[in-house]
PDB file of C-alpha atoms in Angstrom:
ATOM      1  CA  ASN A  14       0.000   0.000   0.000  1.00 77.00           C
ATOM      2  CA  PRO A  15       1.727   3.240  -1.137  1.00 78.00           C
ATOM      3  CA  ASP A  16      -0.099   5.214   1.573  1.00 84.00           C
ATOM      4  CA  LEU A  17       2.050   3.436   4.175  1.00 91.00           C
ATOM      5  CA  TYR A  18       5.295   4.841   2.744  1.00 94.00           C
ATOM      6  CA  LYS A  19       6.943   8.229   2.381  1.00 95.00           C
ATOM      7  CA  LYS A  20       9.682   9.520   0.103  1.00 95.00           C
ATOM      8  CA  THR A  21      12.975  10.264   1.877  1.00 95.00           C
ATOM      9  CA  SER A  22      16.564  11.015   0.899  1.00 93.00           C
ATOM     10  CA  LEU A  23      17.173   7.257   1.250  1.00 95.00           C
ATOM     11  CA  GLY A  24      14.219   6.299  -0.938  1.00 93.00           C
ATOM     12  CA  TYR A  25      10.738   5.194   0.113  1.00 94.00           C
ATOM     13  CA  LEU A  26      10.442   4.165   3.769  1.00 96.00           C
ATOM     14  CA  PRO A  27       7.515   3.320   6.090  1.00 95.00           C
ATOM     15  CA  LYS A  28       5.780   6.496   7.270  1.00 95.00           C
ATOM     16  CA  ASP A  29       6.577   5.900  10.937  1.00 94.00           C
ATOM     17  CA  TRP A  30      10.324   5.486  10.299  1.00 97.00           C
ATOM     18  CA  SER A  31      12.787   8.355  10.703  1.00 97.00           C
ATOM     19  CA  VAL A  32      15.949   9.279   8.798  1.00 98.00           C
ATOM     20  CA  ILE A  33      18.580  10.445  11.276  1.00 98.00           C
ATOM     21  CA  LYS A  34      22.267  11.336  11.040  1.00 98.00           C
ATOM     22  CA  LEU A  35      24.532   8.836  12.766  1.00 98.00           C
ATOM     23  CA  GLY A  36      25.998  11.631  14.891  1.00 98.00           C
ATOM     24  CA  ASP A  37      22.546  12.440  16.282  1.00 98.00           C
ATOM     25  CA  LEU A  38      22.112   8.850  17.501  1.00 98.00           C
ATOM     26  CA  LEU A  39      25.171   8.923  19.770  1.00 98.00           C
ATOM     27  CA  ALA A  40      24.675   8.589  23.519  1.00 98.00           C
ATOM     28  CA  PRO A  41      24.964  11.729  25.699  1.00 97.00           C
ATOM     29  CA  VAL A  42      28.146  10.464  27.369  1.00 96.00           C
ATOM     30  CA  TYR A  43      31.776  11.566  27.472  1.00 94.00           C
ATOM     31  CA  SER A  44      33.828  10.552  24.428  1.00 94.00           C
ATOM     32  CA  ASN A  45      30.929   8.932  22.556  1.00 97.00           C
ATOM     33  CA  PHE A  46      32.807   9.047  19.216  1.00 98.00           C
ATOM     34  CA  ARG A  47      36.521   8.421  19.344  1.00 96.00           C
ATOM     35  CA  SER A  48      39.646   7.281  17.559  1.00 94.00           C
ATOM     36  CA  GLY A  49      43.211   7.223  18.797  1.00 87.00           C
ATOM     37  CA  PRO A  50      45.550   7.466  20.652  1.00 93.00           C
ATOM     38  CA  PHE A  51      47.821   9.264  18.202  1.00 90.00           C
ATOM     39  CA  GLY A  52      51.541   9.969  17.921  1.00 86.00           C
ATOM     40  CA  SER A  53      53.545   9.998  21.137  1.00 90.00           C
ATOM     41  CA  ALA A  54      50.464   9.353  23.317  1.00 92.00           C
ATOM     42  CA  LEU A  55      51.210   5.634  22.967  1.00 93.00           C
ATOM     43  CA  LEU A  56      54.582   4.431  21.729  1.00 91.00           C
ATOM     44  CA  LYS A  57      55.186   0.940  20.397  1.00 90.00           C
ATOM     45  CA  SER A  58      57.757   0.464  23.161  1.00 91.00           C
ATOM     46  CA  GLU A  59      54.976   0.982  25.737  1.00 94.00           C
ATOM     47  CA  LEU A  60      53.059  -2.110  24.644  1.00 95.00           C
ATOM     48  CA  VAL A  61      53.371  -5.048  27.040  1.00 96.00           C
ATOM     49  CA  GLU A  62      52.993  -8.834  26.734  1.00 95.00           C
ATOM     50  CA  GLU A  63      50.074  -9.033  29.172  1.00 95.00           C
ATOM     51  CA  GLY A  64      47.607  -6.463  30.393  1.00 97.00           C
ATOM     52  CA  ILE A  65      44.629  -4.592  28.983  1.00 97.00           C
ATOM     53  CA  PRO A  66      43.881  -5.329  25.298  1.00 97.00           C
ATOM     54  CA  PHE A  67      44.791  -2.671  22.742  1.00 97.00           C
ATOM     55  CA  LEU A  68      42.490  -3.222  19.773  1.00 97.00           C
ATOM     56  CA  GLY A  69      43.402  -3.098  16.106  1.00 94.00           C
ATOM     57  CA  ILE A  70      41.712  -3.762  12.778  1.00 94.00           C
ATOM     58  CA  ASP A  71      42.400  -7.493  13.244  1.00 95.00           C
ATOM     59  CA  ASN A  72      39.965  -7.529  16.177  1.00 97.00           C
ATOM     60  CA  ILE A  73      37.089  -6.182  14.068  1.00 97.00           C
ATOM     61  CA  LYS A  74      35.653  -8.625  11.563  1.00 96.00           C
ATOM     62  CA  THR A  75      32.397  -8.143   9.651  1.00 95.00           C
ATOM     63  CA  GLU A  76      29.736  -8.519  12.354  1.00 94.00           C
ATOM     64  CA  LYS A  77      32.218 -10.201  14.695  1.00 95.00           C
ATOM     65  CA  PHE A  78      34.338  -8.838  17.538  1.00 97.00           C
ATOM     66  CA  ASP A  79      37.465 -11.024  17.634  1.00 97.00           C
ATOM     67  CA  ASN A  80      38.839 -11.299  21.175  1.00 96.00           C
ATOM     68  CA  ASN A  81      42.043 -13.008  20.072  1.00 96.00           C
ATOM     69  CA  TYR A  82      44.090 -10.119  21.455  1.00 97.00           C
ATOM     70  CA  LYS A  83      47.709  -9.598  20.360  1.00 96.00           C
ATOM     71  CA  ARG A  84      48.602  -6.208  21.854  1.00 96.00           C
ATOM     72  CA  PHE A  85      48.309  -4.978  25.430  1.00 97.00           C
ATOM     73  CA  VAL A  86      48.933  -1.913  27.584  1.00 97.00           C
ATOM     74  CA  SER A  87      49.568  -1.603  31.301  1.00 96.00           C
ATOM     75  CA  GLU A  88      46.858  -0.540  33.748  1.00 96.00           C
ATOM     76  CA  LYS A  89      48.715   2.736  34.265  1.00 96.00           C
ATOM     77  CA  LYS A  90      48.825   3.481  30.524  1.00 96.00           C
ATOM     78  CA  PHE A  91      45.177   2.525  30.159  1.00 97.00           C
ATOM     79  CA  ASN A  92      44.215   5.033  32.853  1.00 96.00           C
ATOM     80  CA  GLU A  93      46.202   7.754  31.048  1.00 95.00           C
ATOM     81  CA  LEU A  94      44.326   6.993  27.819  1.00 96.00           C
ATOM     82  CA  ARG A  95      40.934   6.201  29.351  1.00 95.00           C
ATOM     83  CA  LYS A  96      39.073   8.493  26.930  1.00 95.00           C
ATOM     84  CA  TYR A  97      39.886   5.957  24.189  1.00 96.00           C
ATOM     85  CA  SER A  98      38.531   3.014  26.188  1.00 96.00           C
ATOM     86  CA  VAL A  99      35.867   0.735  24.730  1.00 97.00           C
ATOM     87  CA  ARG A 100      32.435   0.270  26.272  1.00 97.00           C
ATOM     88  CA  GLU A 101      30.284  -2.844  26.005  1.00 97.00           C
ATOM     89  CA  ARG A 102      27.716  -2.501  23.177  1.00 98.00           C
ATOM     90  CA  ASP A 103      29.871   0.065  21.359  1.00 98.00           C
ATOM     91  CA  VAL A 104      29.949  -0.150  17.575  1.00 99.00           C
ATOM     92  CA  ILE A 105      33.479  -0.189  16.140  1.00 98.00           C
ATOM     93  CA  ILE A 106      34.308   0.348  12.465  1.00 97.00           C
ATOM     94  CA  THR A 107      37.699  -0.021  10.784  1.00 94.00           C
ATOM     95  CA  ILE A 108      38.973   3.166   9.173  1.00 89.00           C
ATOM     96  CA  MET A 109      42.309   1.908   7.853  1.00 77.00           C
ATOM     97  CA  GLY A 110      43.380  -1.280   6.098  1.00 70.00           C
ATOM     98  CA  THR A 111      40.164  -3.100   5.213  1.00 74.00           C
ATOM     99  CA  VAL A 112      37.981  -0.023   5.557  1.00 79.00           C
ATOM    100  CA  GLY A 113      34.374  -0.233   6.695  1.00 87.00           C
ATOM    101  CA  ARG A 114      34.159  -3.484   8.666  1.00 94.00           C
ATOM    102  CA  ALA A 115      31.953  -3.081  11.731  1.00 97.00           C
ATOM    103  CA  ALA A 116      31.191  -5.102  14.864  1.00 98.00           C
ATOM    104  CA  VAL A 117      29.452  -4.649  18.205  1.00 98.00           C
ATOM    105  CA  VAL A 118      31.503  -5.015  21.394  1.00 98.00           C
ATOM    106  CA  PRO A 119      29.938  -7.949  23.298  1.00 97.00           C
ATOM    107  CA  GLN A 120      28.735  -7.863  26.896  1.00 94.00           C
ATOM    108  CA  ASN A 121      31.368  -8.871  29.489  1.00 93.00           C
ATOM    109  CA  THR A 122      34.258  -7.845  27.230  1.00 95.00           C
ATOM    110  CA  GLY A 123      35.967  -6.032  30.087  1.00 94.00           C
ATOM    111  CA  LYS A 124      38.504  -3.259  29.707  1.00 96.00           C
ATOM    112  CA  ALA A 125      39.987  -2.571  26.284  1.00 97.00           C
ATOM    113  CA  LEU A 126      41.576   0.356  24.492  1.00 97.00           C
ATOM    114  CA  SER A 127      40.642   1.498  20.983  1.00 96.00           C
ATOM    115  CA  SER A 128      43.238   2.572  18.404  1.00 94.00           C
ATOM    116  CA  LYS A 129      43.735   5.188  15.690  1.00 93.00           C
ATOM    117  CA  HIS A 130      42.741   2.623  13.055  1.00 93.00           C
ATOM    118  CA  LEU A 131      39.199   2.400  14.460  1.00 96.00           C
ATOM    119  CA  TRP A 132      36.210   4.634  15.099  1.00 97.00           C
ATOM    120  CA  THR A 133      34.518   3.606  18.332  1.00 98.00           C
ATOM    121  CA  MET A 134      30.950   4.816  18.840  1.00 98.00           C
ATOM    122  CA  THR A 135      28.587   4.688  21.815  1.00 98.00           C
ATOM    123  CA  PHE A 136      24.937   4.886  20.750  1.00 98.00           C
ATOM    124  CA  ASP A 137      21.881   5.949  22.709  1.00 98.00           C
ATOM    125  CA  GLU A 138      19.962   2.676  22.981  1.00 97.00           C
ATOM    126  CA  SER A 139      16.740   4.535  23.720  1.00 96.00           C
ATOM    127  CA  TYR A 140      16.941   5.615  20.046  1.00 96.00           C
ATOM    128  CA  ILE A 141      18.558   2.666  18.293  1.00 98.00           C
ATOM    129  CA  ILE A 142      19.814  -0.873  18.890  1.00 98.00           C
ATOM    130  CA  PRO A 143      23.592  -0.847  18.172  1.00 98.00           C
ATOM    131  CA  GLU A 144      23.377  -3.970  16.003  1.00 97.00           C
ATOM    132  CA  LEU A 145      21.088  -2.126  13.578  1.00 97.00           C
ATOM    133  CA  VAL A 146      23.822   0.467  13.062  1.00 98.00           C
ATOM    134  CA  CYS A 147      26.460  -2.254  12.716  1.00 98.00           C
ATOM    135  CA  TRP A 148      24.493  -4.196  10.107  1.00 96.00           C
ATOM    136  CA  GLN A 149      23.886  -1.084   8.038  1.00 97.00           C
ATOM    137  CA  LEU A 150      27.573  -0.118   8.163  1.00 96.00           C
ATOM    138  CA  ASN A 151      28.496  -3.586   6.914  1.00 96.00           C
ATOM    139  CA  TYR A 152      25.856  -4.210   4.280  1.00 95.00           C
ATOM    140  CA  ALA A 153      23.563  -1.279   3.429  1.00 95.00           C
ATOM    141  CA  PRO A 154      23.963   0.071  -0.129  1.00 94.00           C
ATOM    142  CA  TRP A 155      23.149   3.616   1.051  1.00 94.00           C
ATOM    143  CA  VAL A 156      26.121   3.457   3.438  1.00 94.00           C
ATOM    144  CA  LYS A 157      28.529   2.265   0.743  1.00 90.00           C
ATOM    145  CA  SER A 158      27.298   4.885  -1.738  1.00 90.00           C
ATOM    146  CA  TRP A 159      27.668   7.641   0.892  1.00 92.00           C
ATOM    147  CA  PHE A 160      31.244   6.617   1.656  1.00 88.00           C
ATOM    148  CA  ARG A 161      32.049   6.568  -2.080  1.00 85.00           C
ATOM    149  CA  LYS A 162      30.423   9.970  -2.588  1.00 85.00           C
ATOM    150  CA  GLU A 163      32.392  11.524   0.276  1.00 80.00           C
ATOM    151  CA  THR A 164      35.708  10.058  -0.854  1.00 70.00           C
ATOM    152  CA  GLN A 165      37.739  12.112  -3.292  1.00 58.00           C
ATOM    153  CA  GLY A 166      38.875  10.127  -6.301  1.00 50.00           C
ATOM    154  CA  GLY A 167      36.622   7.217  -5.375  1.00 51.00           C
ATOM    155  CA  ILE A 168      39.335   5.425  -3.375  1.00 56.00           C
ATOM    156  CA  MET A 169      38.505   5.131   0.300  1.00 61.00           C
ATOM    157  CA  ASP A 170      41.723   4.885   2.315  1.00 69.00           C
ATOM    158  CA  ALA A 171      40.154   6.162   5.545  1.00 81.00           C
ATOM    159  CA  ILE A 172      36.773   7.249   6.899  1.00 89.00           C
ATOM    160  CA  GLN A 173      36.683  10.831   8.172  1.00 90.00           C
ATOM    161  CA  SER A 174      34.698  11.698  11.302  1.00 93.00           C
ATOM    162  CA  LYS A 175      32.465  14.180   9.437  1.00 94.00           C
ATOM    163  CA  THR A 176      31.685  11.519   6.809  1.00 93.00           C
ATOM    164  CA  LEU A 177      30.601   9.031   9.452  1.00 95.00           C
ATOM    165  CA  LYS A 178      28.701  11.478  11.654  1.00 97.00           C
ATOM    166  CA  SER A 179      26.731  12.901   8.726  1.00 97.00           C
ATOM    167  CA  LEU A 180      25.763   9.445   7.413  1.00 97.00           C
ATOM    168  CA  LEU A 181      21.957   9.174   7.182  1.00 98.00           C
ATOM    169  CA  LEU A 182      20.390   6.011   8.599  1.00 98.00           C
ATOM    170  CA  PRO A 183      16.791   4.767   8.501  1.00 98.00           C
ATOM    171  CA  VAL A 184      15.538   4.338  12.071  1.00 98.00           C
ATOM    172  CA  PRO A 185      12.366   2.289  12.715  1.00 97.00           C
ATOM    173  CA  GLY A 186      10.309   2.569  15.904  1.00 96.00           C
ATOM    174  CA  LYS A 187      11.652   0.684  18.935  1.00 95.00           C
ATOM    175  CA  GLU A 188       9.171  -2.206  18.660  1.00 96.00           C
ATOM    176  CA  GLU A 189      10.015  -2.755  15.011  1.00 96.00           C
ATOM    177  CA  GLN A 190      13.727  -2.511  15.815  1.00 97.00           C
ATOM    178  CA  LYS A 191      13.289  -5.378  18.296  1.00 97.00           C
ATOM    179  CA  ASN A 192      11.439  -7.447  15.696  1.00 96.00           C
ATOM    180  CA  ILE A 193      14.158  -6.794  13.085  1.00 96.00           C
ATOM    181  CA  PHE A 194      16.869  -7.661  15.613  1.00 95.00           C
ATOM    182  CA  GLU A 195      15.190 -10.939  16.622  1.00 96.00           C
ATOM    183  CA  ARG A 196      14.505 -12.010  13.046  1.00 96.00           C
ATOM    184  CA  TYR A 197      17.999 -11.160  11.834  1.00 92.00           C
ATOM    185  CA  SER A 198      19.636 -12.829  14.849  1.00 92.00           C
ATOM    186  CA  MET A 199      17.606 -16.001  14.301  1.00 95.00           C
ATOM    187  CA  ILE A 200      18.654 -16.215  10.641  1.00 93.00           C
ATOM    188  CA  THR A 201      22.296 -15.484  11.561  1.00 91.00           C
ATOM    189  CA  LYS A 202      22.300 -18.298  14.156  1.00 91.00           C
ATOM    190  CA  LYS A 203      20.882 -20.694  11.569  1.00 94.00           C
ATOM    191  CA  ILE A 204      23.596 -19.700   9.086  1.00 93.00           C
ATOM    192  CA  HIS A 205      26.300 -20.281  11.718  1.00 89.00           C
ATOM    193  CA  SER A 206      24.790 -23.681  12.543  1.00 94.00           C
ATOM    194  CA  GLU A 207      24.717 -24.686   8.869  1.00 96.00           C
ATOM    195  CA  GLU A 208      28.292 -23.434   8.391  1.00 93.00           C
ATOM    196  CA  TYR A 209      29.382 -25.557  11.374  1.00 93.00           C
ATOM    197  CA  ASN A 210      27.638 -28.639   9.941  1.00 95.00           C
ATOM    198  CA  LEU A 211      29.181 -27.985   6.519  1.00 95.00           C
ATOM    199  CA  GLN A 212      32.654 -27.738   8.061  1.00 95.00           C
ATOM    200  CA  LYS A 213      32.113 -31.051   9.877  1.00 95.00           C
ATOM    201  CA  LEU A 214      31.160 -32.729   6.590  1.00 95.00           C
ATOM    202  CA  LEU A 215      34.165 -31.216   4.807  1.00 95.00           C
ATOM    203  CA  ASP A 216      36.461 -32.488   7.581  1.00 93.00           C
ATOM    204  CA  GLN A 217      34.884 -35.958   7.319  1.00 92.00           C
ATOM    205  CA  LYS A 218      35.349 -35.904   3.546  1.00 93.00           C
ATOM    206  CA  LYS A 219      38.985 -34.868   3.912  1.00 92.00           C
ATOM    207  CA  GLY A 220      39.642 -37.650   6.417  1.00 90.00           C
ATOM    208  CA  LEU A 221      37.840 -40.227   4.278  1.00 89.00           C
ATOM    209  CA  MET A 222      39.780 -39.269   1.147  1.00 89.00           C
ATOM    210  CA  HIS A 223      43.042 -39.595   3.071  1.00 84.00           C
ATOM    211  CA  ASP A 224      42.084 -43.069   4.330  1.00 85.00           C
ATOM    212  CA  LEU A 225      40.870 -44.209   0.899  1.00 86.00           C
ATOM    213  CA  LEU A 226      43.941 -42.955  -0.946  1.00 89.00           C
ATOM    214  CA  THR A 227      46.412 -44.425   1.554  1.00 86.00           C
ATOM    215  CA  GLY A 228      44.791 -47.857   1.673  1.00 80.00           C
ATOM    216  CA  LYS A 229      43.654 -47.560   5.286  1.00 79.00           C
ATOM    217  CA  ILE A 230      40.122 -48.421   4.158  1.00 76.00           C
ATOM    218  CA  PHE A 231      39.715 -51.458   1.903  1.00 72.00           C
ATOM    219  CA  VAL A 232      37.201 -50.796  -0.884  1.00 67.00           C
ATOM    220  CA  LEU A 233      35.522 -53.754  -2.577  1.00 65.00           C
ATOM    221  CA  SER A 234      34.915 -53.715  -6.312  1.00 63.00           C
ATOM    222  CA  LYS A 235      31.340 -54.045  -7.623  1.00 58.00           C
ATOM    223  CA  LEU A 236      32.046 -57.653  -8.642  1.00 59.00           C
ATOM    224  CA  GLU A 237      33.390 -58.537  -5.183  1.00 61.00           C
ATOM    225  CA  THR A 238      30.401 -56.872  -3.576  1.00 60.00           C
ATOM    226  CA  ARG A 239      27.964 -58.927  -5.719  1.00 62.00           C
ATOM    227  CA  GLU A 240      29.827 -62.170  -4.918  1.00 64.00           C
ATOM    228  CA  ILE A 241      29.663 -61.492  -1.169  1.00 60.00           C
ATOM    229  CA  THR A 242      25.959 -60.606  -1.459  1.00 64.00           C
ATOM    230  CA  HIS A 243      25.139 -63.904  -3.193  1.00 63.00           C
ATOM    231  CA  VAL A 244      27.041 -66.137  -0.751  1.00 59.00           C
TER     232      VAL A 244
END
């Protein structure tokens, strides 16, 4: 029914949805949009073998926060750089290397420090569920086209703060956000389950081929099989 939709800068959307700049969805908290530390604020020589994780682009996969930490800072250094710390439920997007990958920081992550290769954002959850921002950053065509439009020469080697903050996002009502979140999460879990089952089958196939091709499993010919059957 066309009466249920309205024309927006992002195309036709349901009438009760809003189009809001990403920057206007940030939580009213200190350092809600951050990247860094930069320059001499944290030297490579100040990294330690154990301590509080110092995140990099390798910790942010598409839709997945990878807690296989490789870099750490001391408690003292973390306290000096606390304004770059990561909060649970933050959305982090890579701005260097593989640009534009986003993930949500899981609950119970504990202390961690962001880096200059990432934008870390704290959203007001009374307005939007962080996962809905994350999914759009990863997959939405309007996000990709905005990044291309804002990048000179068409090559995106970094995402500027003004580009990200001025990004327009469709925002459904809270009840519909919950429904979208539940439906998407259910499908994602099913995909992960099927991927796990596929990997198990591939591993079984690999093991079987090894056993067959090394003679560890004796395979009867069709003739031998018929002879055994008729005995």
